[in-house]
Amino acid sequence: MDWEGWGTAPSGHDAANLYLHSLPVPDLAERVRQEFSHILDTSTGRVGELTAFAKLSRSGWLSTGRMSWRTVI
């Protein structure tokens, strides 16, 4: 991932990014969440998840109807 415009990624961002992109496939999303729960279910993992969500939101990926903020929060 290119962090040139974003700086250092928060802890858990990569796992969160994988999870968020897997949400359109519920079985896959559940598996990703389970495999990375030791990262995502922490306070720093939550920051990583929210950061990944914000980045997706800015990219327009959310406007495709694949995901909404309600899916994540």
mmCIF file of N, CA, C and O in Angstrom:
data_model
loop_
_atom_site.group_PDB
_atom_site.id
_atom_site.type_symbol
_atom_site.label_atom_id
_atom_site.label_comp_id
_atom_site.label_asym_id
_atom_site.label_seq_id
_atom_site.Cartn_x
_atom_site.Cartn_y
_atom_site.Cartn_z
ATOM 1 N N MET A 1 0.839 -1.173 0.000
ATOM 2 C CA MET A 1 0.000 0.000 0.000
ATOM 3 C C MET A 1 0.887 1.240 0.000
ATOM 4 O O MET A 1 1.898 1.280 0.671
ATOM 5 N N ASP A 2 0.490 2.222 -0.727
ATOM 6 C CA ASP A 2 1.250 3.467 -0.823
ATOM 7 C C ASP A 2 0.741 4.464 0.215
ATOM 8 O O ASP A 2 -0.379 4.951 0.126
ATOM 9 N N TRP A 3 1.578 4.737 1.223
ATOM 10 C CA TRP A 3 1.206 5.675 2.283
ATOM 11 C C TRP A 3 1.823 7.040 2.074
ATOM 12 O O TRP A 3 1.848 7.859 2.984
ATOM 13 N N GLU A 4 2.292 7.317 0.865
ATOM 14 C CA GLU A 4 2.957 8.586 0.586
ATOM 15 C C GLU A 4 2.106 9.791 0.986
ATOM 16 O O GLU A 4 2.591 10.735 1.586
ATOM 17 N N GLY A 5 0.829 9.752 0.687
ATOM 18 C CA GLY A 5 -0.040 10.881 1.009
ATOM 19 C C GLY A 5 -0.688 10.785 2.372
ATOM 20 O O GLY A 5 -1.363 11.700 2.805
ATOM 21 N N TRP A 6 -0.488 9.676 3.083
ATOM 22 C CA TRP A 6 -1.181 9.467 4.341
ATOM 23 C C TRP A 6 -0.251 9.422 5.542
ATOM 24 O O TRP A 6 -0.700 9.554 6.664
ATOM 25 N N GLY A 7 1.009 9.176 5.341
ATOM 26 C CA GLY A 7 1.922 9.035 6.468
ATOM 27 C C GLY A 7 1.899 7.611 6.987
ATOM 28 O O GLY A 7 1.501 6.690 6.299
ATOM 29 N N THR A 8 2.309 7.423 8.206
ATOM 30 C CA THR A 8 2.365 6.090 8.798
ATOM 31 C C THR A 8 0.957 5.586 9.098
ATOM 32 O O THR A 8 0.139 6.307 9.649
ATOM 33 N N ALA A 9 0.712 4.349 8.768
ATOM 34 C CA ALA A 9 -0.607 3.753 9.016
ATOM 35 C C ALA A 9 -0.758 3.395 10.483
ATOM 36 O O ALA A 9 0.198 2.966 11.112
ATOM 37 N N PRO A 10 -1.971 3.559 11.021
ATOM 38 C CA PRO A 10 -2.216 3.130 12.397
ATOM 39 C C PRO A 10 -2.131 1.607 12.502
ATOM 40 O O PRO A 10 -2.370 0.895 11.527
ATOM 41 N N SER A 11 -1.838 1.129 13.663
ATOM 42 C CA SER A 11 -1.792 -0.305 13.905
ATOM 43 C C SER A 11 -3.145 -0.922 13.551
ATOM 44 O O SER A 11 -4.190 -0.385 13.897
ATOM 45 N N GLY A 12 -3.106 -2.025 12.843
ATOM 46 C CA GLY A 12 -4.341 -2.700 12.474
ATOM 47 C C GLY A 12 -4.953 -2.243 11.174
ATOM 48 O O GLY A 12 -5.953 -2.800 10.729
ATOM 49 N N HIS A 13 -4.364 -1.242 10.535
ATOM 50 C CA HIS A 13 -4.959 -0.714 9.308
ATOM 51 C C HIS A 13 -5.030 -1.760 8.198
ATOM 52 O O HIS A 13 -6.038 -1.870 7.501
ATOM 53 N N ASP A 14 -3.978 -2.519 8.016
ATOM 54 C CA ASP A 14 -3.974 -3.505 6.936
ATOM 55 C C ASP A 14 -5.033 -4.576 7.158
ATOM 56 O O ASP A 14 -5.760 -4.939 6.223
ATOM 57 N N ALA A 15 -5.148 -5.069 8.367
ATOM 58 C CA ALA A 15 -6.179 -6.069 8.673
ATOM 59 C C ALA A 15 -7.574 -5.468 8.492
ATOM 60 O O ALA A 15 -8.478 -6.118 7.953
ATOM 61 N N ALA A 16 -7.736 -4.232 8.913
ATOM 62 C CA ALA A 16 -9.023 -3.554 8.770
ATOM 63 C C ALA A 16 -9.367 -3.334 7.302
ATOM 64 O O ALA A 16 -10.516 -3.506 6.893
ATOM 65 N N ASN A 17 -8.378 -2.973 6.510
ATOM 66 C CA ASN A 17 -8.601 -2.747 5.087
ATOM 67 C C ASN A 17 -9.051 -4.051 4.414
ATOM 68 O O ASN A 17 -9.986 -4.051 3.609
ATOM 69 N N LEU A 18 -8.407 -5.145 4.751
ATOM 70 C CA LEU A 18 -8.801 -6.442 4.221
ATOM 71 C C LEU A 18 -10.228 -6.776 4.645
ATOM 72 O O LEU A 18 -11.055 -7.219 3.833
ATOM 73 N N TYR A 19 -10.539 -6.547 5.902
ATOM 74 C CA TYR A 19 -11.881 -6.818 6.412
ATOM 75 C C TYR A 19 -12.935 -5.971 5.696
ATOM 76 O O TYR A 19 -13.952 -6.492 5.223
ATOM 77 N N LEU A 20 -12.688 -4.688 5.571
ATOM 78 C CA LEU A 20 -13.663 -3.802 4.940
ATOM 79 C C LEU A 20 -13.901 -4.172 3.480
ATOM 80 O O LEU A 20 -15.033 -4.133 2.998
ATOM 81 N N HIS A 21 -12.843 -4.541 2.780
ATOM 82 C CA HIS A 21 -13.008 -4.936 1.387
ATOM 83 C C HIS A 21 -13.696 -6.294 1.245
ATOM 84 O O HIS A 21 -14.233 -6.599 0.180
ATOM 85 N N SER A 22 -13.703 -7.084 2.287
ATOM 86 C CA SER A 22 -14.351 -8.393 2.228
ATOM 87 C C SER A 22 -15.831 -8.333 2.610
ATOM 88 O O SER A 22 -16.547 -9.318 2.429
ATOM 89 N N LEU A 23 -16.319 -7.210 3.096
ATOM 90 C CA LEU A 23 -17.704 -7.113 3.569
ATOM 91 C C LEU A 23 -18.763 -7.476 2.527
ATOM 92 O O LEU A 23 -19.803 -8.036 2.899
ATOM 93 N N PRO A 24 -18.557 -7.216 1.237
ATOM 94 C CA PRO A 24 -19.576 -7.632 0.270
ATOM 95 C C PRO A 24 -19.760 -9.159 0.188
ATOM 96 O O PRO A 24 -20.744 -9.631 -0.380
ATOM 97 N N VAL A 25 -18.836 -9.915 0.750
ATOM 98 C CA VAL A 25 -18.938 -11.384 0.770
ATOM 99 C C VAL A 25 -18.999 -11.795 2.245
ATOM 100 O O VAL A 25 -17.966 -12.001 2.884
ATOM 101 N N PRO A 26 -20.196 -11.886 2.804
ATOM 102 C CA PRO A 26 -20.346 -12.083 4.255
ATOM 103 C C PRO A 26 -19.551 -13.242 4.846
ATOM 104 O O PRO A 26 -18.974 -13.106 5.926
ATOM 105 N N ASP A 27 -19.511 -14.390 4.182
ATOM 106 C CA ASP A 27 -18.746 -15.524 4.733
ATOM 107 C C ASP A 27 -17.264 -15.200 4.813
ATOM 108 O O ASP A 27 -16.588 -15.549 5.787
ATOM 109 N N LEU A 28 -16.754 -14.533 3.805
ATOM 110 C CA LEU A 28 -15.351 -14.135 3.797
ATOM 111 C C LEU A 28 -15.085 -13.091 4.873
ATOM 112 O O LEU A 28 -14.095 -13.179 5.601
ATOM 113 N N ALA A 29 -15.983 -12.118 4.991
ATOM 114 C CA ALA A 29 -15.823 -11.074 6.004
ATOM 115 C C ALA A 29 -15.786 -11.673 7.405
ATOM 116 O O ALA A 29 -14.969 -11.278 8.242
ATOM 117 N N GLU A 30 -16.655 -12.646 7.644
ATOM 118 C CA GLU A 30 -16.679 -13.302 8.955
ATOM 119 C C GLU A 30 -15.353 -14.018 9.222
ATOM 120 O O GLU A 30 -14.811 -13.952 10.327
ATOM 121 N N ARG A 31 -14.825 -14.676 8.218
ATOM 122 C CA ARG A 31 -13.554 -15.391 8.371
ATOM 123 C C ARG A 31 -12.404 -14.430 8.620
ATOM 124 O O ARG A 31 -11.564 -14.650 9.495
ATOM 125 N N VAL A 32 -12.364 -13.338 7.856
ATOM 126 C CA VAL A 32 -11.304 -12.335 8.036
ATOM 127 C C VAL A 32 -11.388 -11.739 9.432
ATOM 128 O O VAL A 32 -10.383 -11.607 10.125
ATOM 129 N N ARG A 33 -12.600 -11.396 9.855
ATOM 130 C CA ARG A 33 -12.788 -10.813 11.192
ATOM 131 C C ARG A 33 -12.312 -11.789 12.270
ATOM 132 O O ARG A 33 -11.672 -11.392 13.244
ATOM 133 N N GLN A 34 -12.626 -13.053 12.097
ATOM 134 C CA GLN A 34 -12.220 -14.073 13.072
ATOM 135 C C GLN A 34 -10.701 -14.219 13.101
ATOM 136 O O GLN A 34 -10.094 -14.255 14.175
ATOM 137 N N GLU A 35 -10.088 -14.305 11.939
ATOM 138 C CA GLU A 35 -8.636 -14.508 11.862
ATOM 139 C C GLU A 35 -7.850 -13.328 12.422
ATOM 140 O O GLU A 35 -6.760 -13.502 12.955
ATOM 141 N N PHE A 36 -8.381 -12.122 12.265
ATOM 142 C CA PHE A 36 -7.667 -10.925 12.704
ATOM 143 C C PHE A 36 -8.286 -10.279 13.937
ATOM 144 O O PHE A 36 -8.011 -9.121 14.244
ATOM 145 N N SER A 37 -9.113 -11.017 14.672
ATOM 146 C CA SER A 37 -9.771 -10.450 15.859
ATOM 147 C C SER A 37 -8.760 -10.010 16.910
ATOM 148 O O SER A 37 -9.004 -9.036 17.628
ATOM 149 N N HIS A 38 -7.631 -10.689 16.988
ATOM 150 C CA HIS A 38 -6.613 -10.300 17.975
ATOM 151 C C HIS A 38 -6.033 -8.915 17.670
ATOM 152 O O HIS A 38 -5.468 -8.278 18.551
ATOM 153 N N ILE A 39 -6.207 -8.449 16.470
ATOM 154 C CA ILE A 39 -5.762 -7.103 16.088
ATOM 155 C C ILE A 39 -6.947 -6.139 16.085
ATOM 156 O O ILE A 39 -6.889 -5.060 16.677
ATOM 157 N N LEU A 40 -8.026 -6.526 15.410
ATOM 158 C CA LEU A 40 -9.160 -5.623 15.206
ATOM 159 C C LEU A 40 -9.971 -5.353 16.468
ATOM 160 O O LEU A 40 -10.583 -4.293 16.585
ATOM 161 N N ASP A 41 -9.965 -6.274 17.412
ATOM 162 C CA ASP A 41 -10.757 -6.109 18.635
ATOM 163 C C ASP A 41 -9.986 -5.432 19.761
ATOM 164 O O ASP A 41 -10.214 -5.705 20.934
ATOM 165 N N THR A 42 -9.093 -4.542 19.381
ATOM 166 C CA THR A 42 -8.346 -3.738 20.356
ATOM 167 C C THR A 42 -8.633 -2.266 20.067
ATOM 168 O O THR A 42 -9.149 -1.928 18.998
ATOM 169 N N SER A 43 -8.292 -1.408 20.990
ATOM 170 C CA SER A 43 -8.536 0.020 20.751
ATOM 171 C C SER A 43 -7.703 0.536 19.574
ATOM 172 O O SER A 43 -8.201 1.318 18.760
ATOM 173 N N THR A 44 -6.466 0.083 19.443
ATOM 174 C CA THR A 44 -5.655 0.531 18.299
ATOM 175 C C THR A 44 -6.164 -0.088 16.999
ATOM 176 O O THR A 44 -6.110 0.553 15.946
ATOM 177 N N GLY A 45 -6.675 -1.302 17.070
ATOM 178 C CA GLY A 45 -7.268 -1.921 15.886
ATOM 179 C C GLY A 45 -8.498 -1.180 15.425
ATOM 180 O O GLY A 45 -8.750 -1.039 14.228
ATOM 181 N N ARG A 46 -9.269 -0.691 16.376
ATOM 182 C CA ARG A 46 -10.475 0.097 16.039
ATOM 183 C C ARG A 46 -10.087 1.396 15.348
ATOM 184 O O ARG A 46 -10.737 1.812 14.388
ATOM 185 N N VAL A 47 -9.023 2.029 15.811
ATOM 186 C CA VAL A 47 -8.537 3.251 15.147
ATOM 187 C C VAL A 47 -8.106 2.910 13.716
ATOM 188 O O VAL A 47 -8.408 3.642 12.772
ATOM 189 N N GLY A 48 -7.421 1.791 13.560
ATOM 190 C CA GLY A 48 -7.025 1.353 12.228
ATOM 191 C C GLY A 48 -8.222 1.103 11.334
ATOM 192 O O GLY A 48 -8.231 1.461 10.154
ATOM 193 N N GLU A 49 -9.266 0.513 11.902
ATOM 194 C CA GLU A 49 -10.484 0.238 11.142
ATOM 195 C C GLU A 49 -11.183 1.532 10.728
ATOM 196 O O GLU A 49 -11.617 1.681 9.579
ATOM 197 N N LEU A 50 -11.282 2.456 11.635
ATOM 198 C CA LEU A 50 -11.920 3.733 11.307
ATOM 199 C C LEU A 50 -11.104 4.527 10.287
ATOM 200 O O LEU A 50 -11.664 5.189 9.410
ATOM 201 N N THR A 51 -9.788 4.437 10.380
ATOM 202 C CA THR A 51 -8.929 5.109 9.410
ATOM 203 C C THR A 51 -9.102 4.488 8.029
ATOM 204 O O THR A 51 -9.211 5.197 7.021
ATOM 205 N N ALA A 52 -9.138 3.170 7.970
ATOM 206 C CA ALA A 52 -9.346 2.486 6.694
ATOM 207 C C ALA A 52 -10.719 2.843 6.118
ATOM 208 O O ALA A 52 -10.855 3.073 4.917
ATOM 209 N N PHE A 53 -11.722 2.915 6.974
ATOM 210 C CA PHE A 53 -13.063 3.284 6.533
ATOM 211 C C PHE A 53 -13.074 4.704 5.978
ATOM 212 O O PHE A 53 -13.677 4.973 4.940
ATOM 213 N N ALA A 54 -12.394 5.618 6.663
ATOM 214 C CA ALA A 54 -12.339 7.003 6.189
ATOM 215 C C ALA A 54 -11.657 7.083 4.822
ATOM 216 O O ALA A 54 -12.100 7.827 3.939
ATOM 217 N N LYS A 55 -10.609 6.316 4.657
ATOM 218 C CA LYS A 55 -9.901 6.327 3.377
ATOM 219 C C LYS A 55 -10.815 5.786 2.268
ATOM 220 O O LYS A 55 -10.869 6.361 1.175
ATOM 221 N N LEU A 56 -11.534 4.710 2.534
ATOM 222 C CA LEU A 56 -12.460 4.173 1.541
ATOM 223 C C LEU A 56 -13.570 5.167 1.231
ATOM 224 O O LEU A 56 -14.000 5.300 0.092
ATOM 225 N N SER A 57 -14.020 5.853 2.259
ATOM 226 C CA SER A 57 -15.062 6.851 2.078
ATOM 227 C C SER A 57 -14.599 7.970 1.152
ATOM 228 O O SER A 57 -15.320 8.385 0.241
ATOM 229 N N ARG A 58 -13.389 8.429 1.357
ATOM 230 C CA ARG A 58 -12.830 9.495 0.518
ATOM 231 C C ARG A 58 -12.604 9.035 -0.914
ATOM 232 O O ARG A 58 -12.669 9.822 -1.840
ATOM 233 N N SER A 59 -12.341 7.752 -1.110
ATOM 234 C CA SER A 59 -12.035 7.234 -2.442
ATOM 235 C C SER A 59 -13.275 7.076 -3.314
ATOM 236 O O SER A 59 -13.159 6.885 -4.506
ATOM 237 N N GLY A 60 -14.451 7.122 -2.713
ATOM 238 C CA GLY A 60 -15.681 6.930 -3.455
ATOM 239 C C GLY A 60 -16.136 5.483 -3.491
ATOM 240 O O GLY A 60 -17.166 5.167 -4.066
ATOM 241 N N TRP A 61 -15.371 4.592 -2.888
ATOM 242 C CA TRP A 61 -15.720 3.179 -2.897
ATOM 243 C C TRP A 61 -17.068 2.932 -2.243
ATOM 244 O O TRP A 61 -17.826 2.072 -2.670
ATOM 245 N N LEU A 62 -17.390 3.719 -1.238
ATOM 246 C CA LEU A 62 -18.657 3.529 -0.528
ATOM 247 C C LEU A 62 -19.854 3.923 -1.380
ATOM 248 O O LEU A 62 -20.924 3.363 -1.242
ATOM 249 N N SER A 63 -19.665 4.871 -2.273
ATOM 250 C CA SER A 63 -20.779 5.340 -3.088
ATOM 251 C C SER A 63 -21.202 4.312 -4.134
ATOM 252 O O SER A 63 -22.214 4.473 -4.790
ATOM 253 N N THR A 64 -20.445 3.234 -4.271
ATOM 254 C CA THR A 64 -20.813 2.177 -5.209
ATOM 255 C C THR A 64 -21.897 1.280 -4.629
ATOM 256 O O THR A 64 -22.370 0.378 -5.298
ATOM 257 N N GLY A 65 -22.274 1.508 -3.371
ATOM 258 C CA GLY A 65 -23.304 0.709 -2.730
ATOM 259 C C GLY A 65 -22.788 -0.579 -2.115
ATOM 260 O O GLY A 65 -23.551 -1.405 -1.659
ATOM 261 N N ARG A 66 -21.470 -0.760 -2.089
ATOM 262 C CA ARG A 66 -20.895 -1.989 -1.552
ATOM 263 C C ARG A 66 -20.944 -2.032 -0.030
ATOM 264 O O ARG A 66 -20.956 -3.084 0.555
ATOM 265 N N MET A 67 -20.949 -0.861 0.581
ATOM 266 C CA MET A 67 -20.847 -0.840 2.040
ATOM 267 C C MET A 67 -21.348 0.506 2.540
ATOM 268 O O MET A 67 -21.309 1.498 1.826
ATOM 269 N N SER A 68 -21.810 0.524 3.756
ATOM 270 C CA SER A 68 -22.191 1.776 4.390
ATOM 271 C C SER A 68 -21.534 1.845 5.765
ATOM 272 O O SER A 68 -21.039 0.852 6.270
ATOM 273 N N TRP A 69 -21.564 3.006 6.363
ATOM 274 C CA TRP A 69 -20.968 3.166 7.686
ATOM 275 C C TRP A 69 -21.662 2.258 8.694
ATOM 276 O O TRP A 69 -21.075 1.803 9.647
ATOM 277 N N ARG A 70 -22.918 1.932 8.473
ATOM 278 C CA ARG A 70 -23.663 1.057 9.393
ATOM 279 C C ARG A 70 -23.086 -0.346 9.414
ATOM 280 O O ARG A 70 -23.204 -1.070 10.390
ATOM 281 N N THR A 71 -22.473 -0.776 8.309
ATOM 282 C CA THR A 71 -21.860 -2.087 8.240
ATOM 283 C C THR A 71 -20.681 -2.191 9.194
ATOM 284 O O THR A 71 -20.421 -3.244 9.758
ATOM 285 N N VAL A 72 -19.971 -1.091 9.367
ATOM 286 C CA VAL A 72 -18.738 -1.092 10.130
ATOM 287 C C VAL A 72 -18.968 -0.785 11.597
ATOM 288 O O VAL A 72 -18.414 -1.430 12.472
ATOM 289 N N ILE A 73 -19.790 0.184 11.880
ATOM 290 C CA ILE A 73 -19.951 0.666 13.257
ATOM 291 C C ILE A 73 -20.926 -0.202 14.026
ATOM 292 O O ILE A 73 -21.873 -0.672 13.566
#
